[in-house]
Amino acid sequence: MRKLLLAVAAAALIAAPGIASAQAPIVLKFSHVVAPNTPKGKGAEHFKVLAEKYTNGKVKVEVYHNSTLYKDKEELEALQLGAVQMLAPSNSKFGPIGIKDFEVFDLPFLLPNLASLRKVTEGPIGKKMLTLLDSKGMVGLAYWDNGFKQMSANKPLHVPADYKGLKFRIQSSKVLEAQFRLLGATPQVMAFSEVYQALQTGVVDGQENTPSNMYTQKMDEVQKFTTLTNHGYIGYVVVVNKKFWEGLPADIRGQLTKAMDESTAFANKTSAQENDEALADMKKNGKTTFIVPTPAEMAAMQKAMEPLYNDMASRVGKQLIDDVRKTAQGVTN
Ligand code: LMR
């Protein structure tokens, strides 16, 4: 009884106003795999600043970049176990935990521009997709952009025949796997943190990524050619551990939501510029030779990849593909 009374008294003390500030802050670990000077890296830092400000220091956000805590597959498991509280994996990385729908964004030539993407993610389709995460012990808070992907290898890539027989590193998405198979190449799933070395040592011949990811991982220094295909998109779903999120006091959850909303606006406003700057820096570096495909070459690539829409319908859902296509159509920047 005495023990119980002491415990109640201690709890009352902790709950007393004025003493709360002396309490240890709630630690929110935000782990990601890219460099700090990327759209996601900057978004995470922005969130840290705002979250700590709006909660008056009651929440401390620790950002771990460049896979310092976990690599791609591990980070999702760590989130589910509660070892970290927040992540922003790319859309292409949810398949292995049983959510295939986000792979719709891997379909090449699906989104003509970021405005069309936004219409999808910010509309009913995007909102509904976020709810799928609930059953996996996480809550989807937002979509963050990176940008459009380019192809790179040690040989010039112009038309589908150039890809034949080459090995390409891919993210863990069945759509991306099928994409490279259609081009006659061999796809190999690999964690982002291992790509530079795999390219350097010739474990793989090529890869696809955004200029920002390529530049900050120095991929341009180990790839002789980069073709500006803009064929596909990389973006992120910001997710938080569900138990952690729902266990937060309502006022703190509200403050973090405000910080996230503002960080999303910031990340999505600056992503295109980040990628433009990375592209300019790689051009200045002069390590990789840039190829601008002709309209005929682009048409050949698009034609070679078109069967994906049918082939992947059973995986990501025909209705979803049709809905995204319809929503994205006709939206101009
Ligand atoms: C990749 O694995 O290439 C990207 O998803 C990395 C990232 O998070 O942008």
Short mmCIF file of C-alpha atoms and ligand atoms in Angstrom, two decimals:
data_model
loop_
_atom_site.label_atom_id
_atom_site.label_comp_id
_atom_site.label_asym_id
_atom_site.label_seq_id
_atom_site.Cartn_x
_atom_site.Cartn_y
_atom_site.Cartn_z
CA MET A 1 0.00 0.00 0.00
CA ARG A 2 2.81 2.36 0.99
CA LYS A 3 4.53 1.60 -2.27
CA LEU A 4 1.38 2.35 -4.24
CA LEU A 5 0.87 5.63 -2.43
CA LEU A 6 4.44 6.63 -3.15
CA ALA A 7 3.95 5.78 -6.81
CA VAL A 8 0.76 7.84 -6.98
CA ALA A 9 2.51 10.75 -5.28
CA ALA A 10 5.41 10.50 -7.72
CA ALA A 11 3.02 10.43 -10.69
CA ALA A 12 1.21 13.50 -9.32
CA LEU A 13 4.51 15.34 -9.00
CA ILE A 14 5.46 14.50 -12.59
CA ALA A 15 2.06 15.66 -13.79
CA ALA A 16 2.23 18.91 -11.83
CA PRO A 17 2.51 21.99 -14.01
CA GLY A 18 5.89 23.66 -13.84
CA ILE A 19 7.62 20.40 -13.11
CA ALA A 20 6.88 19.14 -16.61
CA SER A 21 9.74 21.14 -18.06
CA ALA A 22 12.16 19.26 -15.84
CA GLN A 23 10.90 15.99 -17.31
CA ALA A 24 13.09 14.19 -19.80
CA PRO A 25 11.99 15.07 -23.32
CA ILE A 26 10.25 12.56 -25.55
CA VAL A 27 12.89 11.34 -27.98
CA LEU A 28 11.83 10.85 -31.59
CA LYS A 29 14.45 9.08 -33.68
CA PHE A 30 14.14 9.87 -37.39
CA SER A 31 16.30 7.51 -39.41
CA HIS A 32 16.96 7.73 -43.14
CA VAL A 33 19.38 6.51 -45.76
CA VAL A 34 20.34 9.60 -47.74
CA ALA A 35 22.76 12.47 -47.20
CA PRO A 36 21.79 15.54 -45.14
CA ASN A 37 22.04 17.79 -48.22
CA THR A 38 19.23 16.11 -50.17
CA PRO A 39 15.50 16.87 -50.32
CA LYS A 40 14.75 14.22 -47.67
CA GLY A 41 17.78 15.11 -45.55
CA LYS A 42 16.80 18.77 -45.48
CA GLY A 43 13.15 17.94 -44.86
CA ALA A 44 14.12 15.86 -41.83
CA GLU A 45 16.28 18.66 -40.41
CA HIS A 46 13.48 21.15 -41.00
CA PHE A 47 11.08 18.88 -39.13
CA LYS A 48 13.52 18.58 -36.22
CA VAL A 49 13.76 22.36 -35.83
CA LEU A 50 10.00 22.93 -36.04
CA ALA A 51 9.05 19.94 -33.88
CA GLU A 52 11.36 21.05 -31.08
CA LYS A 53 10.16 24.62 -31.40
CA TYR A 54 6.42 23.89 -31.44
CA THR A 55 6.63 21.42 -28.55
CA ASN A 56 8.78 23.82 -26.56
CA GLY A 57 11.52 21.24 -26.28
CA LYS A 58 9.19 18.54 -24.95
CA VAL A 59 10.10 16.50 -28.00
CA LYS A 60 13.70 16.00 -29.02
CA VAL A 61 14.15 14.85 -32.61
CA GLU A 62 17.32 12.91 -33.38
CA VAL A 63 17.97 12.68 -37.11
CA TYR A 64 20.21 9.85 -38.30
CA HIS A 65 21.17 10.24 -41.95
CA ASN A 66 23.15 8.16 -44.48
CA SER A 67 22.03 4.78 -43.05
CA THR A 68 24.09 5.40 -39.90
CA LEU A 69 21.48 3.56 -37.84
CA TYR A 70 19.77 1.24 -40.32
CA LYS A 71 19.82 0.34 -43.99
CA ASP A 72 16.68 0.22 -46.13
CA LYS A 73 15.12 -3.07 -45.12
CA GLU A 74 16.26 -2.91 -41.51
CA GLU A 75 14.87 0.57 -40.96
CA LEU A 76 11.31 -0.56 -41.68
CA GLU A 77 11.69 -3.45 -39.26
CA ALA A 78 13.22 -1.11 -36.67
CA LEU A 79 10.23 1.22 -37.01
CA GLN A 80 7.78 -1.62 -36.55
CA LEU A 81 9.65 -2.75 -33.44
CA GLY A 82 9.77 0.79 -32.08
CA ALA A 83 13.59 1.09 -32.15
CA VAL A 84 13.09 4.26 -34.19
CA GLN A 85 9.95 6.36 -34.38
CA MET A 86 10.04 8.01 -37.80
CA LEU A 87 11.28 7.20 -41.31
CA ALA A 88 10.70 8.37 -44.86
CA PRO A 89 11.32 5.34 -47.09
CA SER A 90 10.78 5.72 -50.80
CA ASN A 91 7.51 4.47 -52.29
CA SER A 92 9.50 1.61 -53.81
CA LYS A 93 10.39 0.06 -50.46
CA PHE A 94 7.05 -0.96 -48.96
CA GLY A 95 6.61 -4.15 -51.01
CA PRO A 96 8.74 -6.35 -48.76
CA ILE A 97 6.54 -5.54 -45.74
CA GLY A 98 3.44 -6.50 -47.71
CA ILE A 99 2.18 -3.21 -49.13
CA LYS A 100 2.42 -3.26 -52.90
CA ASP A 101 0.25 -0.27 -53.75
CA PHE A 102 3.01 2.34 -53.42
CA GLU A 103 4.87 0.61 -56.25
CA VAL A 104 2.36 2.24 -58.58
CA PHE A 105 4.65 5.30 -58.44
CA ASP A 106 7.46 3.19 -59.90
CA LEU A 107 5.65 2.78 -63.21
CA PRO A 108 7.76 4.60 -65.78
CA PHE A 109 6.32 7.57 -67.65
CA LEU A 110 3.34 7.64 -65.29
CA LEU A 111 3.74 11.18 -64.01
CA PRO A 112 4.54 13.94 -66.47
CA ASN A 113 5.51 16.41 -63.73
CA LEU A 114 5.41 17.08 -60.00
CA ALA A 115 2.07 18.88 -60.21
CA SER A 116 0.40 15.72 -61.52
CA LEU A 117 2.01 13.70 -58.76
CA ARG A 118 0.73 16.15 -56.17
CA LYS A 119 -2.79 15.80 -57.50
CA VAL A 120 -2.55 12.07 -56.85
CA THR A 121 -0.86 12.14 -53.44
CA GLU A 122 -2.84 15.04 -52.02
CA GLY A 123 -6.18 13.79 -53.36
CA PRO A 124 -8.34 10.85 -52.31
CA ILE A 125 -5.98 8.26 -53.84
CA GLY A 126 -2.98 9.37 -51.80
CA LYS A 127 -5.03 9.70 -48.61
CA LYS A 128 -6.49 6.22 -49.00
CA MET A 129 -3.05 4.73 -49.64
CA LEU A 130 -1.72 6.15 -46.39
CA THR A 131 -4.38 4.26 -44.43
CA LEU A 132 -2.93 0.96 -45.68
CA LEU A 133 0.03 1.50 -43.37
CA ASP A 134 -2.08 1.17 -40.23
CA SER A 135 -2.17 -2.60 -40.42
CA LYS A 136 1.63 -2.62 -40.42
CA GLY A 137 1.98 -0.77 -37.13
CA MET A 138 2.71 2.60 -38.67
CA VAL A 139 0.91 5.81 -39.52
CA GLY A 140 1.51 7.55 -42.84
CA LEU A 141 1.88 11.28 -42.18
CA ALA A 142 2.92 12.80 -45.50
CA TYR A 143 4.38 12.41 -48.96
CA TRP A 144 7.73 14.06 -49.63
CA ASP A 145 9.28 14.53 -53.06
CA ASN A 146 12.65 13.68 -54.28
CA GLY A 147 12.30 13.90 -58.04
CA PHE A 148 12.72 12.20 -61.38
CA LYS A 149 15.19 9.40 -62.08
CA GLN A 150 18.00 9.27 -64.59
CA MET A 151 19.75 6.16 -65.91
CA SER A 152 23.49 5.66 -65.55
CA ALA A 153 26.06 3.05 -66.59
CA ASN A 154 29.59 2.75 -67.86
CA LYS A 155 28.38 2.66 -71.44
CA PRO A 156 26.14 5.14 -73.24
CA LEU A 157 22.44 4.31 -72.86
CA HIS A 158 20.25 5.60 -75.66
CA VAL A 159 17.75 2.92 -76.64
CA PRO A 160 16.43 -0.28 -75.01
CA ALA A 161 19.03 -2.45 -76.81
CA ASP A 162 21.79 -0.64 -74.90
CA TYR A 163 20.52 -2.06 -71.60
CA LYS A 164 20.68 -5.66 -72.74
CA GLY A 165 22.92 -7.87 -70.62
CA LEU A 166 23.78 -5.16 -68.08
CA LYS A 167 23.21 -5.54 -64.35
CA PHE A 168 21.32 -2.68 -62.67
CA ARG A 169 20.94 -1.95 -58.98
CA ILE A 170 17.30 -1.46 -58.06
CA GLN A 171 15.28 -0.58 -54.99
CA SER A 172 13.17 -3.42 -53.58
CA SER A 173 10.23 -3.00 -55.97
CA LYS A 174 8.78 -5.64 -58.25
CA VAL A 175 7.79 -2.94 -60.74
CA LEU A 176 11.41 -1.83 -61.02
CA GLU A 177 12.53 -5.42 -61.33
CA ALA A 178 10.11 -5.96 -64.21
CA GLN A 179 11.13 -2.67 -65.81
CA PHE A 180 14.77 -3.75 -66.16
CA ARG A 181 13.80 -7.24 -67.28
CA LEU A 182 11.75 -5.68 -70.10
CA LEU A 183 14.92 -3.88 -71.17
CA GLY A 184 16.83 -7.17 -71.25
CA ALA A 185 18.90 -6.20 -68.20
CA THR A 186 19.40 -8.03 -64.91
CA PRO A 187 17.99 -6.18 -61.87
CA GLN A 188 19.61 -6.60 -58.48
CA VAL A 189 17.97 -5.36 -55.28
CA MET A 190 20.51 -3.60 -53.11
CA ALA A 191 20.46 -1.23 -50.13
CA PHE A 192 21.07 2.38 -51.04
CA SER A 193 24.14 2.55 -48.80
CA GLU A 194 25.86 -0.12 -50.88
CA VAL A 195 25.32 1.36 -54.34
CA TYR A 196 28.46 3.45 -54.65
CA GLN A 197 30.75 0.56 -53.83
CA ALA A 198 28.83 -1.85 -56.05
CA LEU A 199 29.22 0.54 -58.97
CA GLN A 200 32.87 1.16 -58.18
CA THR A 201 33.77 -2.52 -57.98
CA GLY A 202 31.61 -3.56 -60.92
CA VAL A 203 29.20 -5.71 -58.89
CA VAL A 204 26.54 -3.89 -60.91
CA ASP A 205 26.96 -1.98 -64.17
CA GLY A 206 24.39 0.73 -63.69
CA GLN A 207 21.58 2.23 -61.65
CA GLU A 208 18.70 4.68 -61.79
CA ASN A 209 18.32 7.58 -59.39
CA THR A 210 17.65 11.26 -58.96
CA PRO A 211 20.47 13.76 -59.55
CA SER A 212 20.46 14.66 -55.87
CA ASN A 213 20.95 11.06 -54.74
CA MET A 214 23.57 10.45 -57.41
CA TYR A 215 25.58 13.54 -56.58
CA THR A 216 25.53 13.19 -52.80
CA GLN A 217 26.64 9.54 -53.02
CA LYS A 218 29.28 10.41 -55.65
CA MET A 219 27.77 7.95 -58.12
CA ASP A 220 28.73 10.27 -60.95
CA GLU A 221 32.37 9.51 -60.16
CA VAL A 222 31.90 5.80 -60.83
CA GLN A 223 29.53 5.95 -63.82
CA LYS A 224 30.88 7.07 -67.16
CA PHE A 225 27.50 7.98 -68.65
CA THR A 226 24.22 9.38 -67.36
CA THR A 227 21.18 9.58 -69.62
CA LEU A 228 18.62 12.24 -68.74
CA THR A 229 15.55 10.07 -69.14
CA ASN A 230 13.36 11.41 -66.30
CA HIS A 231 11.54 8.13 -66.82
CA GLY A 232 10.42 7.49 -63.26
CA TYR A 233 9.91 9.12 -59.91
CA ILE A 234 11.35 8.79 -56.41
CA GLY A 235 9.33 10.13 -53.52
CA TYR A 236 8.80 9.23 -49.89
CA VAL A 237 6.13 8.33 -47.42
CA VAL A 238 6.86 9.78 -44.01
CA VAL A 239 5.82 7.14 -41.49
CA VAL A 240 5.72 7.08 -37.71
CA ASN A 241 5.41 4.14 -35.32
CA LYS A 242 1.69 3.83 -34.60
CA LYS A 243 1.96 2.98 -30.90
CA PHE A 244 4.33 5.88 -30.30
CA TRP A 245 2.14 8.30 -32.26
CA GLU A 246 -1.12 7.31 -30.66
CA GLY A 247 0.46 7.27 -27.21
CA LEU A 248 1.52 10.91 -27.42
CA PRO A 249 -0.45 13.54 -25.50
CA ALA A 250 -2.95 15.09 -27.92
CA ASP A 251 -1.42 18.56 -27.72
CA ILE A 252 2.03 17.25 -28.60
CA ARG A 253 0.65 15.18 -31.47
CA GLY A 254 -1.02 18.35 -32.76
CA GLN A 255 2.23 20.33 -32.53
CA LEU A 256 4.13 17.58 -34.35
CA THR A 257 1.45 17.45 -37.03
CA LYS A 258 1.85 21.18 -37.58
CA ALA A 259 5.64 20.74 -37.79
CA MET A 260 5.18 17.91 -40.28
CA ASP A 261 2.73 19.88 -42.45
CA GLU A 262 5.14 22.79 -42.66
CA SER A 263 8.12 20.51 -43.31
CA THR A 264 6.21 18.81 -46.10
CA ALA A 265 5.50 22.15 -47.75
CA PHE A 266 9.18 23.06 -47.37
CA ALA A 267 10.48 19.71 -48.68
CA ASN A 268 8.16 19.75 -51.67
CA LYS A 269 8.93 23.35 -52.52
CA THR A 270 12.69 22.84 -52.54
CA SER A 271 13.09 19.32 -54.01
CA ALA A 272 13.16 20.37 -57.67
CA GLN A 273 15.76 23.03 -56.96
CA GLU A 274 17.90 20.53 -55.01
CA ASN A 275 17.90 18.22 -58.00
CA ASP A 276 18.64 21.03 -60.46
CA GLU A 277 21.61 22.10 -58.37
CA ALA A 278 22.91 18.53 -58.05
CA LEU A 279 22.68 18.13 -61.82
CA ALA A 280 24.57 21.36 -62.36
CA ASP A 281 27.24 20.27 -59.85
CA MET A 282 27.71 16.93 -61.59
CA LYS A 283 28.03 18.71 -64.92
CA LYS A 284 30.66 20.94 -63.40
CA ASN A 285 32.44 17.90 -61.94
CA GLY A 286 32.67 16.47 -65.44
CA LYS A 287 33.11 12.87 -64.23
CA THR A 288 30.05 11.44 -65.94
CA THR A 289 29.07 12.35 -69.50
CA PHE A 290 25.46 13.45 -69.80
CA ILE A 291 23.36 12.19 -72.67
CA VAL A 292 20.17 13.98 -73.67
CA PRO A 293 18.06 11.38 -75.44
CA THR A 294 16.37 12.36 -78.70
CA PRO A 295 12.57 12.27 -78.87
CA ALA A 296 12.83 9.09 -80.95
CA GLU A 297 15.05 7.46 -78.33
CA MET A 298 12.63 8.44 -75.57
CA ALA A 299 9.72 7.06 -77.60
CA ALA A 300 11.59 3.77 -77.98
CA MET A 301 12.17 3.58 -74.21
CA GLN A 302 8.55 4.36 -73.48
CA LYS A 303 7.36 1.74 -75.94
CA ALA A 304 9.65 -0.91 -74.46
CA MET A 305 8.31 -0.22 -70.96
CA GLU A 306 4.62 0.12 -71.82
CA PRO A 307 3.86 -3.61 -71.21
CA LEU A 308 4.59 -3.00 -67.53
CA TYR A 309 1.19 -1.41 -67.09
CA ASN A 310 -0.46 -4.71 -67.95
CA ASP A 311 2.13 -6.96 -66.42
CA MET A 312 2.00 -5.19 -63.07
CA ALA A 313 -1.78 -4.80 -62.89
CA SER A 314 -2.11 -7.96 -60.83
CA ARG A 315 0.52 -6.72 -58.39
CA VAL A 316 -0.39 -3.10 -57.78
CA GLY A 317 -4.02 -3.24 -58.91
CA LYS A 318 -5.48 -2.31 -62.28
CA GLN A 319 -7.97 0.07 -60.74
CA LEU A 320 -5.23 1.94 -58.90
CA ILE A 321 -3.11 2.24 -62.04
CA ASP A 322 -6.10 3.53 -64.01
CA ASP A 323 -7.09 5.98 -61.27
CA VAL A 324 -3.58 7.37 -60.94
CA ARG A 325 -3.22 7.70 -64.70
CA LYS A 326 -6.55 9.46 -65.00
CA THR A 327 -5.80 11.84 -62.13
CA ALA A 328 -2.31 12.64 -63.43
CA GLN A 329 -3.46 13.22 -66.98
CA GLY A 330 -3.62 16.68 -68.35
CA VAL A 331 -2.06 18.35 -65.29
CA THR A 332 0.54 20.86 -66.32
CA ASN A 333 3.15 22.43 -64.13
C1 LMR B 1 17.25 4.54 -53.32
O1 LMR B 1 17.31 3.51 -52.63
O2 LMR B 1 17.81 4.66 -54.41
C2 LMR B 1 16.46 5.71 -52.78
O3 LMR B 1 15.19 5.27 -52.40
C3 LMR B 1 17.14 6.32 -51.63
C4 LMR B 1 16.31 7.40 -51.04
O4 LMR B 1 15.86 7.25 -49.92
O5 LMR B 1 16.14 8.41 -51.74
#
